[in-house]
PDB file of N, CA, C and O in Angstrom:
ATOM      1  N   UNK A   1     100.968 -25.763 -29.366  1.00  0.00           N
ATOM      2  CA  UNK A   1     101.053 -24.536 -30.156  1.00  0.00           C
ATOM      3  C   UNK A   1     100.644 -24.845 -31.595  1.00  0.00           C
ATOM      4  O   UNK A   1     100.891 -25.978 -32.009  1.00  0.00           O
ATOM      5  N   UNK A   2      99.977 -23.863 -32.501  1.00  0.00           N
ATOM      6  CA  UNK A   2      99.557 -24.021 -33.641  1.00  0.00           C
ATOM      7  C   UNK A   2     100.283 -23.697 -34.439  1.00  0.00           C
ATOM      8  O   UNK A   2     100.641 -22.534 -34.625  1.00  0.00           O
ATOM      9  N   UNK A   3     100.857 -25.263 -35.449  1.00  0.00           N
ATOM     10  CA  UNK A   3     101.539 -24.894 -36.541  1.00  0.00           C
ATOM     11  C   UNK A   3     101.448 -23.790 -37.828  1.00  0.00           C
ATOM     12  O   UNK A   3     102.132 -22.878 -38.292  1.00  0.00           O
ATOM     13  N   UNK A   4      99.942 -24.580 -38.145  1.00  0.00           N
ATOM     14  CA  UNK A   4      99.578 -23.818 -39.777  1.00  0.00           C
ATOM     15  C   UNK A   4      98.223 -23.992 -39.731  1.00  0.00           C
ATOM     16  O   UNK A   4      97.676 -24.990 -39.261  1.00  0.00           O
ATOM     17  N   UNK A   5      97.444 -22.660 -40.400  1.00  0.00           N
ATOM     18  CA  UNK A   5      96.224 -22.545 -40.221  1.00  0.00           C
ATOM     19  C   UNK A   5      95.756 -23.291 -41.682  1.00  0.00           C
ATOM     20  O   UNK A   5      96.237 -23.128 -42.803  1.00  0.00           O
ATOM     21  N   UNK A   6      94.369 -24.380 -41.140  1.00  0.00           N
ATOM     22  CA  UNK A   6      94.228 -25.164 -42.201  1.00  0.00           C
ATOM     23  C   UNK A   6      93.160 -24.060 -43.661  1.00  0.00           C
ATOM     24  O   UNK A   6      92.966 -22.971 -43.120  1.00  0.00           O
ATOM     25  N   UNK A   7      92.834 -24.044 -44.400  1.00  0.00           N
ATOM     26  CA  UNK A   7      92.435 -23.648 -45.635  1.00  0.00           C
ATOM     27  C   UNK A   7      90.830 -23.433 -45.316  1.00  0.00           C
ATOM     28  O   UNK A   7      89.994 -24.225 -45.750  1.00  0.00           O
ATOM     29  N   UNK A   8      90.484 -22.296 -44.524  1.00  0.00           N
ATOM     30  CA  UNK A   8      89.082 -21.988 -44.023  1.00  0.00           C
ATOM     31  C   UNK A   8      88.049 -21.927 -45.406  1.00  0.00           C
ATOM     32  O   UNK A   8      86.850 -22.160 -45.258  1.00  0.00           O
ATOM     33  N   UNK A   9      88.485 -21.672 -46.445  1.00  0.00           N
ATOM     34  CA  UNK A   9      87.918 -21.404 -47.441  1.00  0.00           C
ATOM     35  C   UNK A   9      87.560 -22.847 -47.946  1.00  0.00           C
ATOM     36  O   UNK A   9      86.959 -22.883 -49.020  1.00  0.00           O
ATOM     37  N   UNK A  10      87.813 -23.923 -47.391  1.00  0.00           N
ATOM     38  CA  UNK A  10      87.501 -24.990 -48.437  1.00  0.00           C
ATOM     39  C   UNK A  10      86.905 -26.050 -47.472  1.00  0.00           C
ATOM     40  O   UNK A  10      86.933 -27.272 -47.618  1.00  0.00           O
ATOM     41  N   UNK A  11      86.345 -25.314 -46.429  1.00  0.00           N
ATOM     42  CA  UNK A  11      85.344 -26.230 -45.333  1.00  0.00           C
ATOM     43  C   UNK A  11      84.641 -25.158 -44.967  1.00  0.00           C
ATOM     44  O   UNK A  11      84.666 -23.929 -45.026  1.00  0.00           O
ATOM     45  N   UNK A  12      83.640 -26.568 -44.341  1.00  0.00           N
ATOM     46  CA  UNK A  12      81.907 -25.693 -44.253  1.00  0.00           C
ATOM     47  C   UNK A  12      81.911 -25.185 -42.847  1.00  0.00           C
ATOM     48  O   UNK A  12      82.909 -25.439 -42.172  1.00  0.00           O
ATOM     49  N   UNK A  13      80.970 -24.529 -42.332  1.00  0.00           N
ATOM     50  CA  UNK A  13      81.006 -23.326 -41.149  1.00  0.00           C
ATOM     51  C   UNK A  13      80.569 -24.441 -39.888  1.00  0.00           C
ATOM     52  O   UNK A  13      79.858 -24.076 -38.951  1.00  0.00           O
ATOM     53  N   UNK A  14      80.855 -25.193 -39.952  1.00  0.00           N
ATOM     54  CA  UNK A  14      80.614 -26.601 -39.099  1.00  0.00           C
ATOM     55  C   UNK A  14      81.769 -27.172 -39.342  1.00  0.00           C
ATOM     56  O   UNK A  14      82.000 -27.974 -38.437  1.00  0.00           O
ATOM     57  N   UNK A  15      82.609 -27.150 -40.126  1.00  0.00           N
ATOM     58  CA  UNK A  15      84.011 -27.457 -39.634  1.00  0.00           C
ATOM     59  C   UNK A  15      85.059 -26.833 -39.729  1.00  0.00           C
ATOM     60  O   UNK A  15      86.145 -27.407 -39.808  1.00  0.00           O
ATOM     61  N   UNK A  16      84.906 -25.407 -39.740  1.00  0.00           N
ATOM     62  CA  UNK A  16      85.691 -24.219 -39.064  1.00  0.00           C
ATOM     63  C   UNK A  16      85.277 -23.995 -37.873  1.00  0.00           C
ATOM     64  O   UNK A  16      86.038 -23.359 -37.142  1.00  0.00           O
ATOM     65  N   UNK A  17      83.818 -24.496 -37.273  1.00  0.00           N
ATOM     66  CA  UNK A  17      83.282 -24.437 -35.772  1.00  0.00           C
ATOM     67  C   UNK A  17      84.220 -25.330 -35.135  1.00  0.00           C
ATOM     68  O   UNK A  17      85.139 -24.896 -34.439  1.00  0.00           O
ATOM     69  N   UNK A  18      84.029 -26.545 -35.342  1.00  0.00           N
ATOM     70  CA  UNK A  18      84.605 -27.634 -35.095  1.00  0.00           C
ATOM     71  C   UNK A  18      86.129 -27.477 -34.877  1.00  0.00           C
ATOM     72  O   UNK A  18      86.562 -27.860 -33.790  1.00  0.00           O
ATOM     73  N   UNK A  19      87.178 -26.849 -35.973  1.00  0.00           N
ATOM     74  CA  UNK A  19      88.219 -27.136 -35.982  1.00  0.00           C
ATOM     75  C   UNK A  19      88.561 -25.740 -34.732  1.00  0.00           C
ATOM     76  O   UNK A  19      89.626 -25.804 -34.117  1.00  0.00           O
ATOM     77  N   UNK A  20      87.792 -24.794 -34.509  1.00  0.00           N
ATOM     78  CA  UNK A  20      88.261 -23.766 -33.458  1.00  0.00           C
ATOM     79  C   UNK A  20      87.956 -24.396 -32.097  1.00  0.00           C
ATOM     80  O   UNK A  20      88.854 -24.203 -31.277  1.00  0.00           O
ATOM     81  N   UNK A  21      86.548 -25.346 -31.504  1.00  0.00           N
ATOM     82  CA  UNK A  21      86.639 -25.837 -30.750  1.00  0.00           C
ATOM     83  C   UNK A  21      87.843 -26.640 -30.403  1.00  0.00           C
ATOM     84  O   UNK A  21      88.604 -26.595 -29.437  1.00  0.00           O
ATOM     85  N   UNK A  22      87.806 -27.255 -31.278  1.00  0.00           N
ATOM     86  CA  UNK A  22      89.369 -28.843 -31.363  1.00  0.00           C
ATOM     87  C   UNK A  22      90.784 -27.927 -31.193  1.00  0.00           C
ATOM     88  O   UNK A  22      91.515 -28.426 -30.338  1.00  0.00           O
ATOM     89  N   UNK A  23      91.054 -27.326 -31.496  1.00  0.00           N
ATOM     90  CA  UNK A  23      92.702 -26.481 -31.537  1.00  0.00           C
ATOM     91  C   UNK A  23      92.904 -25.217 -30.379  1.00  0.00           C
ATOM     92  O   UNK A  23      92.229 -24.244 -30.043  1.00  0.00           O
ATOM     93  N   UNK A  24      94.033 -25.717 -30.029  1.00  0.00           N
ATOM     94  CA  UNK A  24      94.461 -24.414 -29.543  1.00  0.00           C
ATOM     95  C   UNK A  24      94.705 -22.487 -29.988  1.00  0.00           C
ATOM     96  O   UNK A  24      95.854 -22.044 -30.009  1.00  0.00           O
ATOM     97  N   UNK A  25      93.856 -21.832 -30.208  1.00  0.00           N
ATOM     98  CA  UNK A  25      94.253 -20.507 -30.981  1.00  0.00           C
ATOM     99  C   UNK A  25      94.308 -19.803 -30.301  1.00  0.00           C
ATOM    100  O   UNK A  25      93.515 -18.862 -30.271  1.00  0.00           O
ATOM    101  N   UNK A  26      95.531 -20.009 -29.237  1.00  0.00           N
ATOM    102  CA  UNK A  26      95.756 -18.972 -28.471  1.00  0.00           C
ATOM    103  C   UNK A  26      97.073 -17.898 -29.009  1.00  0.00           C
ATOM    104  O   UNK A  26      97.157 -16.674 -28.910  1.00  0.00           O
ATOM    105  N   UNK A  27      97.952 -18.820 -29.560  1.00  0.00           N
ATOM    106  CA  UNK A  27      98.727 -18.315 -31.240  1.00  0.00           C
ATOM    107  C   UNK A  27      98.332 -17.393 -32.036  1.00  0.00           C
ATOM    108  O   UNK A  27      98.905 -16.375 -32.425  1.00  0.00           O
ATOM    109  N   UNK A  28      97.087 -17.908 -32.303  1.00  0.00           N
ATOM    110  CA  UNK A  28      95.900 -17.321 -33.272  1.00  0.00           C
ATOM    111  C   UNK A  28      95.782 -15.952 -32.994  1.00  0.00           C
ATOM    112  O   UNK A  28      96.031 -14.978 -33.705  1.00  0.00           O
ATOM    113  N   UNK A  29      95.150 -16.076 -31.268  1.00  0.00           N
ATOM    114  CA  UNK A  29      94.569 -14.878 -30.913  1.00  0.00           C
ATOM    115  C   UNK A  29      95.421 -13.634 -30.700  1.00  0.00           C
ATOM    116  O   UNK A  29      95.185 -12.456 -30.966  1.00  0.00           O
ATOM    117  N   UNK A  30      96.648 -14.318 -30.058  1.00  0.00           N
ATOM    118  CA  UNK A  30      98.053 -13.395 -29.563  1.00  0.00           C
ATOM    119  C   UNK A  30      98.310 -12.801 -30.852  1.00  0.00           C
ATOM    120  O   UNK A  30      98.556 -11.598 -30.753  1.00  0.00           O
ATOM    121  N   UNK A  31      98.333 -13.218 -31.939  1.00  0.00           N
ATOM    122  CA  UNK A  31      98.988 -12.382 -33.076  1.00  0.00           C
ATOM    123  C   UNK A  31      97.980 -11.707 -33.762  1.00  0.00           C
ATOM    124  O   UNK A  31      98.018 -11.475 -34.970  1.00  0.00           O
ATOM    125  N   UNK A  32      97.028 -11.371 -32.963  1.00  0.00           N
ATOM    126  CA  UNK A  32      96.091 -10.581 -34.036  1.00  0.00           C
ATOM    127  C   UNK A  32      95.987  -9.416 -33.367  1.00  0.00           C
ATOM    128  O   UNK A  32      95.787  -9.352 -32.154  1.00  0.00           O
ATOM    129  N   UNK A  33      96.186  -7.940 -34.514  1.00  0.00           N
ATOM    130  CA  UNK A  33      96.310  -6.959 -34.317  1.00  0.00           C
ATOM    131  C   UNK A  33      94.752  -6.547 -34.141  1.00  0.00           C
ATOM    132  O   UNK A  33      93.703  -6.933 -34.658  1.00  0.00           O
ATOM    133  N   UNK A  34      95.115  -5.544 -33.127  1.00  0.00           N
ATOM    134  CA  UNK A  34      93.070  -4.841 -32.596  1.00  0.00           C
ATOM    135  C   UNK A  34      93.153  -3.730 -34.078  1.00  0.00           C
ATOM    136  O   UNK A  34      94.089  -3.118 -34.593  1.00  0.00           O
ATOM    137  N   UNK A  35      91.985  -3.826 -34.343  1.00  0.00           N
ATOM    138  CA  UNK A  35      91.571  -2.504 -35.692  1.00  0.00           C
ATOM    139  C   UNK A  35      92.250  -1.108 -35.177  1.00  0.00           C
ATOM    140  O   UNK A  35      92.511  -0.758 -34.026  1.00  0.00           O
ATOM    141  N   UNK A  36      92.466  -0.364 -36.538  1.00  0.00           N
ATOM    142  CA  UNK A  36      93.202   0.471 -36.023  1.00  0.00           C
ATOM    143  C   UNK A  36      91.780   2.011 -36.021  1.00  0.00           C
ATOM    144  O   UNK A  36      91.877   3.216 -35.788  1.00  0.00           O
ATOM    145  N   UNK A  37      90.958   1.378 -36.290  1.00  0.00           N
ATOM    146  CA  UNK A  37      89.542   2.542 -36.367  1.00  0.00           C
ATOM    147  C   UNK A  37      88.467   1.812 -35.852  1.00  0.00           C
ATOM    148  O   UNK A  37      88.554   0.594 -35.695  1.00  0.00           O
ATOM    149  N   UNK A  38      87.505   2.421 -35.586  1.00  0.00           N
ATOM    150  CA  UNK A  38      85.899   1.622 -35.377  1.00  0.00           C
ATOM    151  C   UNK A  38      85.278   1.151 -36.498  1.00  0.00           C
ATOM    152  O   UNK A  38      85.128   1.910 -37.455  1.00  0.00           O
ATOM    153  N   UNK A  39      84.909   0.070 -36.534  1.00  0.00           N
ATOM    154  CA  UNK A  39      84.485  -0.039 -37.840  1.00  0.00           C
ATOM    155  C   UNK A  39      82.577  -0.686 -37.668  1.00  0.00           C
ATOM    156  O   UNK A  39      82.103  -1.755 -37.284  1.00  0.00           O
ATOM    157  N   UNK A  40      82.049   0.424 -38.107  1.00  0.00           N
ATOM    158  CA  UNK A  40      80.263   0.446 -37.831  1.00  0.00           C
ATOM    159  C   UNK A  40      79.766   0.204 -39.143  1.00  0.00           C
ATOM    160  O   UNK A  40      80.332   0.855 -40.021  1.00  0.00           O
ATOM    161  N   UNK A  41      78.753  -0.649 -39.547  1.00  0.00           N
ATOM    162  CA  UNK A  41      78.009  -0.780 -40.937  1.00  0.00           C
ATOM    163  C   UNK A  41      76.665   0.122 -40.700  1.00  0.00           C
ATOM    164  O   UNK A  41      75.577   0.028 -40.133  1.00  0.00           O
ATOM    165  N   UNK A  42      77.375   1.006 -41.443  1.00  0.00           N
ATOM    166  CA  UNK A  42      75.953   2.373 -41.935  1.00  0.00           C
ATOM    167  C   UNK A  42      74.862   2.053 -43.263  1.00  0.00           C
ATOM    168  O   UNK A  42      75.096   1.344 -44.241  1.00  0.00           O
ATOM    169  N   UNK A  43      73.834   2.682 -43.005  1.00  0.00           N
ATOM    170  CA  UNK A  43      72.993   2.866 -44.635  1.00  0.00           C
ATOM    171  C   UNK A  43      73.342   3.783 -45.154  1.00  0.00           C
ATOM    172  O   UNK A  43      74.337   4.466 -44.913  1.00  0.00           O
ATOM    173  N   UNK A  44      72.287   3.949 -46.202  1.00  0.00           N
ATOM    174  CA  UNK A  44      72.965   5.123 -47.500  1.00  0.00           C
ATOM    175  C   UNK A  44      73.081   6.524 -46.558  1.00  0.00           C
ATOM    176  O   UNK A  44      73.925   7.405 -46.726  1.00  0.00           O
ATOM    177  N   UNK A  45      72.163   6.512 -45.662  1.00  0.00           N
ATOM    178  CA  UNK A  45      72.358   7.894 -44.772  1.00  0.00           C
ATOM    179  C   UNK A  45      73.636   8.150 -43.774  1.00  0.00           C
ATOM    180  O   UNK A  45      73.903   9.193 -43.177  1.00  0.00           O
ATOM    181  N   UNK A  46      74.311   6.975 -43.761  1.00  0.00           N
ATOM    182  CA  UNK A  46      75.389   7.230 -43.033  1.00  0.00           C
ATOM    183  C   UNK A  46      74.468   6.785 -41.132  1.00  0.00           C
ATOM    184  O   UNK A  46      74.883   7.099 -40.017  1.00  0.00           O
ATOM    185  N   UNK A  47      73.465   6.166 -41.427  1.00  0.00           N
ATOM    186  CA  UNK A  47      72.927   5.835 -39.866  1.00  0.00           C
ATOM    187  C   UNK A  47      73.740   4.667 -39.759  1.00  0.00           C
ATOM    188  O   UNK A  47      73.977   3.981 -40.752  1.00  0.00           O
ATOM    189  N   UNK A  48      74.206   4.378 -38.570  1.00  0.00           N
ATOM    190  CA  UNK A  48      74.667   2.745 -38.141  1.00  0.00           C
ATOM    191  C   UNK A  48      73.321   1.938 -37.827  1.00  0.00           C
ATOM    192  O   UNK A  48      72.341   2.172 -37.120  1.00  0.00           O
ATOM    193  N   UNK A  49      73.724   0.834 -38.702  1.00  0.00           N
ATOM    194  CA  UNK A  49      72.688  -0.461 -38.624  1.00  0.00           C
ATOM    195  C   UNK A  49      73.360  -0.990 -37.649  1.00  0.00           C
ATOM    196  O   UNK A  49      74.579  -1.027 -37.481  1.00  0.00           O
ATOM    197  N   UNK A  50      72.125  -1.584 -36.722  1.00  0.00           N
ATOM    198  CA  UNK A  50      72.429  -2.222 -35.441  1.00  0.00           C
ATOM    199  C   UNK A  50      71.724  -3.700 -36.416  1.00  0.00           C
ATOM    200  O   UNK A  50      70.844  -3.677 -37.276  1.00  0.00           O
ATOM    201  N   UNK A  51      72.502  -4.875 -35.877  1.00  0.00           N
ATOM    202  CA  UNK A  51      72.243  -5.968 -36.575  1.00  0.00           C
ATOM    203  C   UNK A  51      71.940  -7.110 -34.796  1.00  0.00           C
ATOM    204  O   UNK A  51      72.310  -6.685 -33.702  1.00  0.00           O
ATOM    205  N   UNK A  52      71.300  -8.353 -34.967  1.00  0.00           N
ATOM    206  CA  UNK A  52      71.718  -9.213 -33.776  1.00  0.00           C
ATOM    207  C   UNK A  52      72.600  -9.715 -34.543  1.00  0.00           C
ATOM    208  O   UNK A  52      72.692  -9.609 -35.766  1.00  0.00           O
ATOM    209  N   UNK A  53      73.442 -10.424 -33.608  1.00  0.00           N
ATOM    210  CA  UNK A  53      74.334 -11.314 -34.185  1.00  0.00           C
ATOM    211  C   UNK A  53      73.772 -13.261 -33.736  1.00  0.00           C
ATOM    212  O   UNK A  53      73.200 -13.558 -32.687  1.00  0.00           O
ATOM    213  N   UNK A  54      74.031 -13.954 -34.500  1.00  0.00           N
ATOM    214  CA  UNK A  54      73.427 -14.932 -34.128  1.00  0.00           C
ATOM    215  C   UNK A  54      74.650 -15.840 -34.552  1.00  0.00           C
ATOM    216  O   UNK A  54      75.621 -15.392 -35.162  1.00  0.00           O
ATOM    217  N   UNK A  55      74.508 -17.147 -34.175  1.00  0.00           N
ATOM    218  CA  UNK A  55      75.727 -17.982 -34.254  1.00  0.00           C
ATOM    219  C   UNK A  55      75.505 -19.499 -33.462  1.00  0.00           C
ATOM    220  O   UNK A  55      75.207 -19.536 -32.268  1.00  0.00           O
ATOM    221  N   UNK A  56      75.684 -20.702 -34.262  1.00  0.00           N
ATOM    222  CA  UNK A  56      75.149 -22.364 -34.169  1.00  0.00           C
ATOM    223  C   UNK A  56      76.215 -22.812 -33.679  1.00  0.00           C
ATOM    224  O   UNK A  56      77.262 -23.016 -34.294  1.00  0.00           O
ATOM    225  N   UNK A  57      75.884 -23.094 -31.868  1.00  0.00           N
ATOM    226  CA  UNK A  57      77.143 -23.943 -31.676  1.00  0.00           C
ATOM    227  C   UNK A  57      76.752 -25.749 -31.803  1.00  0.00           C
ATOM    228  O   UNK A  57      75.641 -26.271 -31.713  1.00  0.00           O
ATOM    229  N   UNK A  58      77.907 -26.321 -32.007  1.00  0.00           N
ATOM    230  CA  UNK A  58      77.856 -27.534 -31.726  1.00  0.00           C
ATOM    231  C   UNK A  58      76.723 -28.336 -30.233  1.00  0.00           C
ATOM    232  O   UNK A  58      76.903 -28.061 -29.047  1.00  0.00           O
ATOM    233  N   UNK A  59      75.685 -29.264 -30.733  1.00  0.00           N
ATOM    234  CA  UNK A  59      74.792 -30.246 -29.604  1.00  0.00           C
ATOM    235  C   UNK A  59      76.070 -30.328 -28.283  1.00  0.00           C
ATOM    236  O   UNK A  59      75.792 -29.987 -27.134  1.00  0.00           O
ATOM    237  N   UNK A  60      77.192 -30.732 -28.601  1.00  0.00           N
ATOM    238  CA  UNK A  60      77.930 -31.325 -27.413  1.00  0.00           C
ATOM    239  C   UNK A  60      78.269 -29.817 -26.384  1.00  0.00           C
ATOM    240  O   UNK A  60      78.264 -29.883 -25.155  1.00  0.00           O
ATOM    241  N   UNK A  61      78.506 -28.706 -27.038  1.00  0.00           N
ATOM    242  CA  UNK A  61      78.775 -27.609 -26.482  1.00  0.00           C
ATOM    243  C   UNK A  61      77.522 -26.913 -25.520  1.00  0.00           C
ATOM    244  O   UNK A  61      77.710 -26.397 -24.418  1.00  0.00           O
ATOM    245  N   UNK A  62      76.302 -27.024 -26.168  1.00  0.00           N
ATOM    246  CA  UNK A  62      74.652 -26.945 -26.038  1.00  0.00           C
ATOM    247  C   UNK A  62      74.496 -27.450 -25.014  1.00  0.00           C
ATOM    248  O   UNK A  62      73.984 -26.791 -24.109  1.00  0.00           O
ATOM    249  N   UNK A  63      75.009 -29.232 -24.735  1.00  0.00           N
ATOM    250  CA  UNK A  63      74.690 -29.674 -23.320  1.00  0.00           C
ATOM    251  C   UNK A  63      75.719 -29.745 -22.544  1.00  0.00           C
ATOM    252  O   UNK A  63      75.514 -30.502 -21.595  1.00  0.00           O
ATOM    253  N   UNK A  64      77.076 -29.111 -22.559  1.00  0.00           N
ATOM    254  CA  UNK A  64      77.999 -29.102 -21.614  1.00  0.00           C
ATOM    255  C   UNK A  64      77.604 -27.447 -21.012  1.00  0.00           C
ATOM    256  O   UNK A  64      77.794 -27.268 -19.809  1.00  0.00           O
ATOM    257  N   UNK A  65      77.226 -26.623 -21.595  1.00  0.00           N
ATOM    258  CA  UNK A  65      76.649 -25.538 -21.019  1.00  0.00           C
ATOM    259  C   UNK A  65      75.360 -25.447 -20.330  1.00  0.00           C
ATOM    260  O   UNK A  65      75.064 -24.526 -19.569  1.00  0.00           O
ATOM    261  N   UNK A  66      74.421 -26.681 -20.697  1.00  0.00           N
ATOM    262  CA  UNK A  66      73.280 -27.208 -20.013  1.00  0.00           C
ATOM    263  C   UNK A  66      73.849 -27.394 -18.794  1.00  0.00           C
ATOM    264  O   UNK A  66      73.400 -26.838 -17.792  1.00  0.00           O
ATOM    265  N   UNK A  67      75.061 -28.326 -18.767  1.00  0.00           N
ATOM    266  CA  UNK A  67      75.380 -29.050 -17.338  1.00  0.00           C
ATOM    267  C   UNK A  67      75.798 -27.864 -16.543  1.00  0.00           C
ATOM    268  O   UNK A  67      75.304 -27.611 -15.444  1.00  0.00           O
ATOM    269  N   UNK A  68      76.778 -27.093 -17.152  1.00  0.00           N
ATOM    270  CA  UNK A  68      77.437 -25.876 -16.155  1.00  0.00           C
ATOM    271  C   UNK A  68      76.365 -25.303 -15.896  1.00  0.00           C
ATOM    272  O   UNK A  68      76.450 -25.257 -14.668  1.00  0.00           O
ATOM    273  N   UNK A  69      74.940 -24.597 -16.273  1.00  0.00           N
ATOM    274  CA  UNK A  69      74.400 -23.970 -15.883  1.00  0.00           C
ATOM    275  C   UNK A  69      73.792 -24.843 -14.859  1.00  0.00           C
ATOM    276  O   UNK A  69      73.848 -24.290 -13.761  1.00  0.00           O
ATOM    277  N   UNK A  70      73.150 -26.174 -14.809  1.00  0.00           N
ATOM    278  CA  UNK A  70      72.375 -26.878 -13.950  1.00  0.00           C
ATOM    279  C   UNK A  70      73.411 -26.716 -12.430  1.00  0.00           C
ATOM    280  O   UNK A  70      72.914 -26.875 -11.316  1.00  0.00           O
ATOM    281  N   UNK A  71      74.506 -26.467 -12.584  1.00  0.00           N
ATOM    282  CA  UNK A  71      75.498 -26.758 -11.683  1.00  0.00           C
ATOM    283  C   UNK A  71      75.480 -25.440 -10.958  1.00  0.00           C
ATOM    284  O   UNK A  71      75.550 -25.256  -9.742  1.00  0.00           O
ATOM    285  N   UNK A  72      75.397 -24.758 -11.704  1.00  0.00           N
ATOM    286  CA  UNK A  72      75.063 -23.252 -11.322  1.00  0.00           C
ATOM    287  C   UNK A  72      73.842 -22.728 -10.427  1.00  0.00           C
ATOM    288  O   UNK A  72      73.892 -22.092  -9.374  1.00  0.00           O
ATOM    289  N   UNK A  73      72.813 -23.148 -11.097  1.00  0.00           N
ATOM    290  CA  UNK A  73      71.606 -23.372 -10.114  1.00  0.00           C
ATOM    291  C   UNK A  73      71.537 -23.911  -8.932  1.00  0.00           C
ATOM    292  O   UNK A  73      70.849 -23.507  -7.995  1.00  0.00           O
ATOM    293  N   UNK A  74      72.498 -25.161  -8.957  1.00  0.00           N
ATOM    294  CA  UNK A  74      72.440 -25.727  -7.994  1.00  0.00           C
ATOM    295  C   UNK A  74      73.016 -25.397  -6.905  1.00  0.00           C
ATOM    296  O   UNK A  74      72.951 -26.032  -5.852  1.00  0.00           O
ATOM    297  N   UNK A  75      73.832 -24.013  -7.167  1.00  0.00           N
ATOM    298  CA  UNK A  75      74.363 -23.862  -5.867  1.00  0.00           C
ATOM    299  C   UNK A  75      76.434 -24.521  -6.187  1.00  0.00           C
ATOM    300  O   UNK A  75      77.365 -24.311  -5.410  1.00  0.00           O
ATOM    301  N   UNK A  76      76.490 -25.127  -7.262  1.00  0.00           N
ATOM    302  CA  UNK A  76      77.342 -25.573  -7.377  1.00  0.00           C
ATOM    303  C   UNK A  76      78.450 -25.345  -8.479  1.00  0.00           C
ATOM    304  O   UNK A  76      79.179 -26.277  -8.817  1.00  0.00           O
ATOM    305  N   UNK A  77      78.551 -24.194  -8.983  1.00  0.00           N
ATOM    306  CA  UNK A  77      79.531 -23.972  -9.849  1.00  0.00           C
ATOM    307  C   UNK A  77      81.295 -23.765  -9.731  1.00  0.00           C
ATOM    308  O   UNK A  77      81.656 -22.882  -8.953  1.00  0.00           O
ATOM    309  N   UNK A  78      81.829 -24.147 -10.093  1.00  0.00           N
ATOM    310  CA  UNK A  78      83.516 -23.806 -10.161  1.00  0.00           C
ATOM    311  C   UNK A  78      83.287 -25.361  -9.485  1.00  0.00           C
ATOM    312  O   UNK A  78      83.909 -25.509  -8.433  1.00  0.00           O
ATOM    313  N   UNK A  79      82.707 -26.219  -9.810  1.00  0.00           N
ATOM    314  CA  UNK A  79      83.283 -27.457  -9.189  1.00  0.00           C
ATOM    315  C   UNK A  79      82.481 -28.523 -10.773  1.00  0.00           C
ATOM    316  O   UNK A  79      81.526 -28.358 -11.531  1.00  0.00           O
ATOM    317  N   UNK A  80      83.818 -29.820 -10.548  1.00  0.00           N
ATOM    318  CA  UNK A  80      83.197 -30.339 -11.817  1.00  0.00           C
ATOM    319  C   UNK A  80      82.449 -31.323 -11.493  1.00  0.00           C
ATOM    320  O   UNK A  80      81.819 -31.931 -12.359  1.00  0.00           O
TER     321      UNK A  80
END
């Protein structure tokens, strides 16, 4: 279980990646309240901007999802 959340503001986005891979935040996740509205980013017209979202995982994560998928192909997934 997670004691204390370390100081996100004073590490780089590679080791807030890092430290969410490494820890349990299931703590984390359980105590977080869902929004209480939708929340959409509009332009000056009030249109919603559709954005991609993009996001750098960790090499080791890159090829452990390499392997699950190869495993997958193969006819062989849910087995390690």
């Amino acid at each position: 279980m997670m004691s204390e959340l370390p100081d996100f503001s004073a590490m780089t986005k590679e080791e807030i990646g890092d430290w969410f891979l490494a820890n349990d935040t299931s703590a984390l996740v359980t105590a977080a309240r869902p929004a209480m509205e939708p929340m959409v980013q509009v332009d000056e017209r009030d249109v919603p901007i559709v954005r991609p979202a993009t996001f750098r995982l960790p090499p080791s994560m890159l090829e452990w999802l390499e392997q699950a998928a190869g495993r997958d192909r193969e006819g062989k997934s849910g087995r390690a």
